Amino acid sequence: MSHRIACDYVAGCDGYHGVSRASIPAEILRVFEREYPFGWLGILADVPPCDDELIYSSHVRGFALASMRSPTRSRYYVQVPLTERLEEWPDERLWDELALRLGPEAAAHITRGPAIEKSIAPLRSFVAEPMRHGRLFLAGDAAHIVPPTGAKGLNLAASDVGFLADALIEHYAERSDAGLEAYSVRALSRVWMAERFSWWFAGLTHRFPDMDDFARRMQVAELGYIRASAQAQAVVAENYVGLPLAYAAYNAMERLG
Ligand SMILES: Cc1cc2nc3c(=O)[nH]c(=O)nc-3n(C[C@H](O)[C@H](O)[C@H](O)COP(=O)(O)OP(=O)(O)OC[C@H]3O[C@@H](n4cnc5c(N)ncnc54)[C@H](O)[C@@H]3O)c2cc1C
């Protein structure tokens, strides 16, 4: 049975695999994409986290991340080649690898437990422009994907929806389409800033297959600089917590065409 819903506007917030973006003609949509030569093997377990902060580790064997979902539920990740298969990673092997990459201090506080979810996710940067086609407005993963290093995916989806809500209120309450007209450029300005941070952070912390000793020294020098410099820490912190919405007023991309 099919249903028809009449509406003025469509918010295309149906994720990366949804129909919204696919409904925009290919000759209008411009796609920017970067695939990374590795993925994240993640484990979710009902165990207390090993720390009350997140731990990001740039280890010679590859990246690792310790994060928490609640005081009793933890989420850990290790970087793996894209060719890796889940069957090759029984829980004990994954806990051993995490202990190795996170270092002895964190390892001493890791509580091991059976996985309640385990998966391998590829890392990707992706942006589709424009984020508006007629009365359709893309928001969130429907328009863009970031590598998860900066934890920006949900944050960006929320700011898109915030811009769109403001624009729709302006349309209905003030009879002005200025916000709707500006939506795509405004949202994309912030999207690209978050894309840049997520791409940079992934590059700083992961081991790339073609990485030589020079490239590794560059990573270590940059990590050392961030550790030493209050200015560098402020730059990372500003990006990590999420840039002010007002930065979206700077529409540098418009000039690129
Ligand atoms: C393993 C993993 C870990 C992550 N961790 C983080 C993190 O720590 N921090 C962070 O900020 N982000 C994280 N993200 C990214 C974050 O989950 C996404 O960026 C965010 O969920 C995007 O929200 P969205 O609403 O745009 O899309 P989605 O969350 O994908 O929601 C789209 C919704 O639309 C529905 N839908 C699709 N098609 C249709 C249809 N035809 N009709 C009706 N409904 C439809 C889908 O069922 C879905 O419910 C993570 C992602 C993954 C995969």
Short mmCIF file of C-alpha atoms and ligand atoms in Angstrom, two decimals:
data_model
loop_
_atom_site.label_atom_id
_atom_site.label_comp_id
_atom_site.label_asym_id
_atom_site.label_seq_id
_atom_site.Cartn_x
_atom_site.Cartn_y
_atom_site.Cartn_z
CA MET A 1 0.00 0.00 0.00
CA SER A 2 1.38 3.46 -0.81
CA HIS A 3 0.65 6.75 0.99
CA ARG A 4 1.01 10.29 -0.22
CA ILE A 5 1.92 13.00 2.32
CA ALA A 6 1.44 16.63 1.29
CA CYS A 7 3.95 19.09 2.78
CA ASP A 8 5.68 22.40 2.03
CA TYR A 9 9.23 21.16 2.71
CA VAL A 10 11.08 17.87 3.22
CA ALA A 11 13.85 17.55 5.82
CA GLY A 12 16.09 14.85 4.32
CA CYS A 13 17.55 13.51 7.56
CA ASP A 14 17.46 9.81 6.65
CA GLY A 15 21.15 8.99 7.09
CA TYR A 16 23.89 8.05 4.62
CA HIS A 17 21.89 5.25 2.94
CA GLY A 18 18.56 7.11 2.77
CA VAL A 19 16.55 8.14 -0.27
CA SER A 20 16.85 11.93 0.16
CA ARG A 21 20.33 12.48 -1.27
CA ALA A 22 19.66 9.84 -3.93
CA SER A 23 16.62 11.89 -5.06
CA ILE A 24 18.79 14.84 -6.09
CA PRO A 25 19.77 14.61 -9.80
CA ALA A 26 23.38 13.50 -10.27
CA GLU A 27 24.21 16.50 -12.46
CA ILE A 28 23.32 18.84 -9.58
CA LEU A 29 25.02 16.98 -6.75
CA ARG A 30 28.76 17.37 -6.25
CA VAL A 31 30.40 14.76 -4.06
CA PHE A 32 33.73 15.09 -2.22
CA GLU A 33 35.08 11.89 -0.75
CA ARG A 34 38.13 10.37 0.92
CA GLU A 35 38.37 6.75 2.01
CA TYR A 36 40.95 5.80 4.59
CA PRO A 37 43.00 2.62 4.21
CA PHE A 38 41.82 1.17 7.54
CA GLY A 39 38.76 0.72 9.72
CA TRP A 40 37.84 0.70 13.41
CA LEU A 41 37.16 -2.59 15.13
CA GLY A 42 34.82 -1.67 17.99
CA ILE A 43 33.70 -3.60 21.04
CA LEU A 44 30.82 -2.66 23.33
CA ALA A 45 30.84 -4.42 26.71
CA ASP A 46 29.00 -4.12 30.01
CA VAL A 47 32.12 -3.30 32.00
CA PRO A 48 33.10 -0.08 33.81
CA PRO A 49 35.34 2.24 31.72
CA CYS A 50 39.10 2.18 32.43
CA ASP A 51 39.16 5.96 32.94
CA ASP A 52 36.74 8.82 33.51
CA GLU A 53 38.16 10.54 30.40
CA LEU A 54 38.48 9.27 26.82
CA ILE A 55 41.93 7.90 25.96
CA TYR A 56 43.21 8.37 22.41
CA SER A 57 46.33 6.34 21.64
CA SER A 58 48.61 6.77 18.64
CA HIS A 59 50.58 3.52 18.92
CA VAL A 60 53.13 2.13 16.50
CA ARG A 61 50.76 -0.87 16.02
CA GLY A 62 47.89 1.48 15.19
CA PHE A 63 45.35 3.78 16.78
CA ALA A 64 43.24 2.82 19.82
CA LEU A 65 40.45 4.58 21.69
CA ALA A 66 38.92 3.96 25.11
CA SER A 67 35.52 5.58 25.58
CA MET A 68 32.54 5.15 27.87
CA ARG A 69 28.79 4.95 27.36
CA SER A 70 27.87 4.92 31.08
CA PRO A 71 29.53 4.01 34.42
CA THR A 72 28.84 0.35 33.58
CA ARG A 73 29.16 0.24 29.78
CA SER A 74 32.35 0.81 27.75
CA ARG A 75 33.17 1.22 24.07
CA TYR A 76 36.71 0.50 22.84
CA TYR A 77 38.17 0.68 19.34
CA VAL A 78 41.36 -0.44 17.58
CA GLN A 79 42.47 0.51 14.10
CA VAL A 80 42.60 -2.54 11.79
CA PRO A 81 43.30 -3.07 8.07
CA LEU A 82 40.14 -3.15 5.93
CA THR A 83 40.93 -6.73 5.00
CA GLU A 84 40.49 -7.89 8.61
CA ARG A 85 37.52 -10.15 9.43
CA LEU A 86 35.59 -10.19 12.72
CA GLU A 87 36.09 -13.96 13.12
CA GLU A 88 39.83 -13.24 13.44
CA TRP A 89 39.16 -11.16 16.55
CA PRO A 90 37.84 -13.23 19.47
CA ASP A 91 37.20 -11.04 22.53
CA GLU A 92 40.43 -12.05 24.31
CA ARG A 93 42.59 -11.06 21.31
CA LEU A 94 40.88 -7.68 21.18
CA TRP A 95 41.33 -7.04 24.92
CA ASP A 96 45.03 -8.03 24.62
CA GLU A 97 45.51 -5.63 21.68
CA LEU A 98 43.76 -2.80 23.55
CA ALA A 99 45.96 -3.35 26.60
CA LEU A 100 49.05 -3.19 24.39
CA ARG A 101 48.05 -0.05 22.47
CA LEU A 102 46.58 1.90 25.41
CA GLY A 103 49.71 1.29 27.51
CA PRO A 104 50.34 -0.28 30.93
CA GLU A 105 48.79 2.54 32.98
CA ALA A 106 45.39 2.26 31.26
CA ALA A 107 45.69 -1.52 30.85
CA ALA A 108 45.89 -1.92 34.62
CA HIS A 109 42.37 -0.44 34.86
CA ILE A 110 40.72 -2.25 31.93
CA THR A 111 37.90 -4.56 33.03
CA ARG A 112 37.45 -7.31 30.44
CA GLY A 113 34.04 -8.74 29.58
CA PRO A 114 32.12 -10.43 26.77
CA ALA A 115 31.25 -8.26 23.77
CA ILE A 116 27.59 -7.31 23.50
CA GLU A 117 28.37 -5.82 20.09
CA LYS A 118 31.44 -6.04 17.88
CA SER A 119 31.87 -4.60 14.39
CA ILE A 120 34.38 -3.22 11.89
CA ALA A 121 33.52 0.22 10.46
CA PRO A 122 35.45 1.73 7.52
CA LEU A 123 36.60 5.35 7.92
CA ARG A 124 35.41 7.88 5.39
CA SER A 125 35.18 11.63 4.77
CA PHE A 126 32.22 12.51 2.55
CA VAL A 127 30.38 15.72 1.66
CA ALA A 128 27.54 16.19 -0.84
CA GLU A 129 26.87 19.72 -2.10
CA PRO A 130 24.48 21.50 -2.19
CA MET A 131 22.45 20.53 0.88
CA ARG A 132 19.26 21.92 -0.69
CA HIS A 133 17.40 20.95 -3.85
CA GLY A 134 14.17 22.88 -4.28
CA ARG A 135 12.05 22.09 -1.25
CA LEU A 136 14.29 19.25 -0.07
CA PHE A 137 16.85 20.09 2.63
CA LEU A 138 19.51 17.51 3.50
CA ALA A 139 20.68 17.28 7.11
CA GLY A 140 23.14 15.06 8.99
CA ASP A 141 24.65 11.87 7.57
CA ALA A 142 22.40 12.20 4.49
CA ALA A 143 24.77 14.98 3.39
CA HIS A 144 28.08 14.27 5.10
CA ILE A 145 30.19 11.68 6.93
CA VAL A 146 33.29 12.29 9.05
CA PRO A 147 35.83 9.76 10.29
CA PRO A 148 34.77 9.06 13.90
CA THR A 149 38.07 10.28 15.43
CA GLY A 150 36.65 13.72 16.26
CA ALA A 151 33.21 12.39 17.38
CA LYS A 152 31.57 15.02 15.19
CA GLY A 153 28.84 13.10 13.28
CA LEU A 154 25.97 13.64 15.69
CA ASN A 155 27.18 17.12 16.55
CA LEU A 156 27.03 18.14 12.87
CA ALA A 157 23.60 16.56 12.35
CA ALA A 158 22.34 18.63 15.30
CA SER A 159 23.76 21.90 13.97
CA ASP A 160 22.28 21.28 10.49
CA VAL A 161 18.88 20.73 12.06
CA GLY A 162 19.34 23.84 14.21
CA PHE A 163 20.02 25.96 11.10
CA LEU A 164 17.05 24.39 9.30
CA ALA A 165 14.69 24.90 12.26
CA ASP A 166 15.68 28.59 12.46
CA ALA A 167 15.10 28.96 8.72
CA LEU A 168 11.65 27.32 8.85
CA ILE A 169 10.60 29.44 11.85
CA GLU A 170 11.75 32.52 9.91
CA HIS A 171 9.68 31.39 6.91
CA TYR A 172 6.45 30.74 8.81
CA ALA A 173 6.70 33.40 11.54
CA GLU A 174 8.35 36.25 9.67
CA ARG A 175 7.46 35.41 6.06
CA SER A 176 11.13 35.60 5.11
CA ASP A 177 12.94 32.98 3.00
CA ALA A 178 16.39 34.41 3.74
CA GLY A 179 17.25 31.54 6.11
CA LEU A 180 16.05 28.87 3.67
CA GLU A 181 18.02 30.49 0.83
CA ALA A 182 21.17 30.60 3.01
CA TYR A 183 20.74 27.11 4.56
CA SER A 184 23.02 25.10 2.30
CA VAL A 185 25.93 27.55 2.34
CA ARG A 186 25.58 28.14 6.07
CA ALA A 187 25.43 24.45 6.98
CA LEU A 188 28.25 23.53 4.59
CA SER A 189 30.58 26.17 6.09
CA ARG A 190 30.37 24.44 9.46
CA VAL A 191 30.42 20.97 7.88
CA TRP A 192 33.71 21.68 6.10
CA MET A 193 35.31 23.01 9.29
CA ALA A 194 34.36 19.79 11.09
CA GLU A 195 35.49 17.71 8.08
CA ARG A 196 38.87 19.46 8.27
CA PHE A 197 39.26 18.78 12.00
CA SER A 198 38.16 15.13 11.72
CA TRP A 199 40.50 14.53 8.74
CA TRP A 200 43.41 16.21 10.55
CA PHE A 201 42.80 14.32 13.81
CA ALA A 202 42.55 10.98 11.97
CA GLY A 203 45.83 11.76 10.15
CA LEU A 204 47.59 12.72 13.38
CA THR A 205 46.67 9.60 15.31
CA HIS A 206 46.51 6.67 12.85
CA ARG A 207 49.17 4.48 11.32
CA PHE A 208 48.98 4.64 7.52
CA PRO A 209 50.17 1.64 5.44
CA ASP A 210 52.64 3.80 3.44
CA MET A 211 53.95 5.61 6.50
CA ASP A 212 57.74 5.92 6.70
CA ASP A 213 59.89 6.89 9.70
CA PHE A 214 59.81 10.56 8.71
CA ALA A 215 56.00 10.64 8.68
CA ARG A 216 55.88 8.95 12.10
CA ARG A 217 58.37 11.49 13.50
CA MET A 218 56.10 14.28 12.18
CA GLN A 219 53.12 12.78 14.06
CA VAL A 220 55.13 12.45 17.27
CA ALA A 221 56.48 16.02 16.94
CA GLU A 222 52.96 17.38 16.46
CA LEU A 223 51.63 15.43 19.44
CA GLY A 224 54.56 16.78 21.49
CA TYR A 225 53.73 20.32 20.37
CA ILE A 226 50.09 19.92 21.44
CA ARG A 227 51.22 18.57 24.79
CA ALA A 228 53.59 21.51 25.34
CA SER A 229 51.69 24.49 23.94
CA ALA A 230 48.65 26.07 25.60
CA GLN A 231 47.83 27.73 22.27
CA ALA A 232 47.86 24.41 20.42
CA GLN A 233 45.69 22.86 23.16
CA ALA A 234 43.18 25.72 22.82
CA VAL A 235 42.91 25.08 19.06
CA VAL A 236 42.30 21.35 19.59
CA ALA A 237 39.82 21.99 22.43
CA GLU A 238 37.83 24.56 20.43
CA ASN A 239 37.43 22.11 17.55
CA TYR A 240 36.88 19.05 19.72
CA VAL A 241 33.98 20.47 21.74
CA GLY A 242 32.38 21.83 18.55
CA LEU A 243 32.96 25.16 16.84
CA PRO A 244 30.62 28.08 17.62
CA LEU A 245 27.62 28.16 15.27
CA ALA A 246 28.53 31.76 14.45
CA TYR A 247 31.63 30.53 12.53
CA ALA A 248 29.22 29.35 9.82
CA ALA A 249 28.84 33.02 8.84
CA TYR A 250 32.27 32.76 7.22
CA ASN A 251 31.45 31.24 3.87
CA ALA A 252 34.88 30.76 2.31
CA MET A 253 33.62 27.88 0.13
CA GLU A 254 31.31 30.20 -1.77
CA ARG A 255 34.35 31.79 -3.36
CA LEU A 256 35.71 28.41 -4.50
CA GLY A 257 32.69 27.66 -6.68
C1 LIG B 1 29.72 2.85 15.33
C2 LIG B 1 29.46 4.34 15.27
C3 LIG B 1 29.86 5.15 16.34
C4 LIG B 1 29.62 6.52 16.31
N1 LIG B 1 30.02 7.30 17.36
C5 LIG B 1 29.76 8.62 17.35
C6 LIG B 1 30.15 9.46 18.43
O1 LIG B 1 30.74 9.00 19.41
N2 LIG B 1 29.85 10.78 18.35
C7 LIG B 1 29.19 11.33 17.28
O2 LIG B 1 28.94 12.55 17.25
N3 LIG B 1 28.83 10.56 16.24
C8 LIG B 1 29.09 9.22 16.25
N4 LIG B 1 28.70 8.45 15.21
C9 LIG B 1 28.05 9.09 14.06
C10 LIG B 1 26.59 9.36 14.38
O3 LIG B 1 25.97 8.16 14.81
C11 LIG B 1 25.92 9.88 13.10
O4 LIG B 1 26.66 10.94 12.54
C12 LIG B 1 24.53 10.39 13.45
O5 LIG B 1 23.73 9.33 13.97
C13 LIG B 1 23.85 10.97 12.21
O6 LIG B 1 22.52 11.25 12.50
P1 LIG B 1 21.44 11.29 11.34
O7 LIG B 1 20.14 11.56 12.05
O8 LIG B 1 21.89 12.24 10.29
O9 LIG B 1 21.45 9.87 10.67
P2 LIG B 1 21.06 8.43 11.29
O10 LIG B 1 21.46 8.35 12.74
O11 LIG B 1 21.61 7.44 10.33
O12 LIG B 1 19.47 8.43 11.27
C14 LIG B 1 18.76 8.33 10.07
C15 LIG B 1 17.40 7.71 10.39
O13 LIG B 1 16.58 7.75 9.23
C16 LIG B 1 15.91 6.51 9.11
N5 LIG B 1 15.51 6.32 7.72
C17 LIG B 1 16.29 6.02 6.65
N6 LIG B 1 15.55 5.92 5.54
C18 LIG B 1 14.27 6.18 5.90
C19 LIG B 1 13.02 6.23 5.19
N7 LIG B 1 12.96 6.01 3.88
N8 LIG B 1 11.93 6.53 5.89
C20 LIG B 1 11.97 6.78 7.22
N9 LIG B 1 13.11 6.73 7.94
C21 LIG B 1 14.24 6.44 7.29
C22 LIG B 1 16.91 5.48 9.63
O14 LIG B 1 16.26 4.29 10.02
C23 LIG B 1 17.52 6.24 10.81
O15 LIG B 1 16.77 6.03 11.99
C24 LIG B 1 28.95 7.08 15.20
C25 LIG B 1 28.54 6.27 14.14
C26 LIG B 1 28.79 4.91 14.16
C27 LIG B 1 28.33 4.05 13.01
#
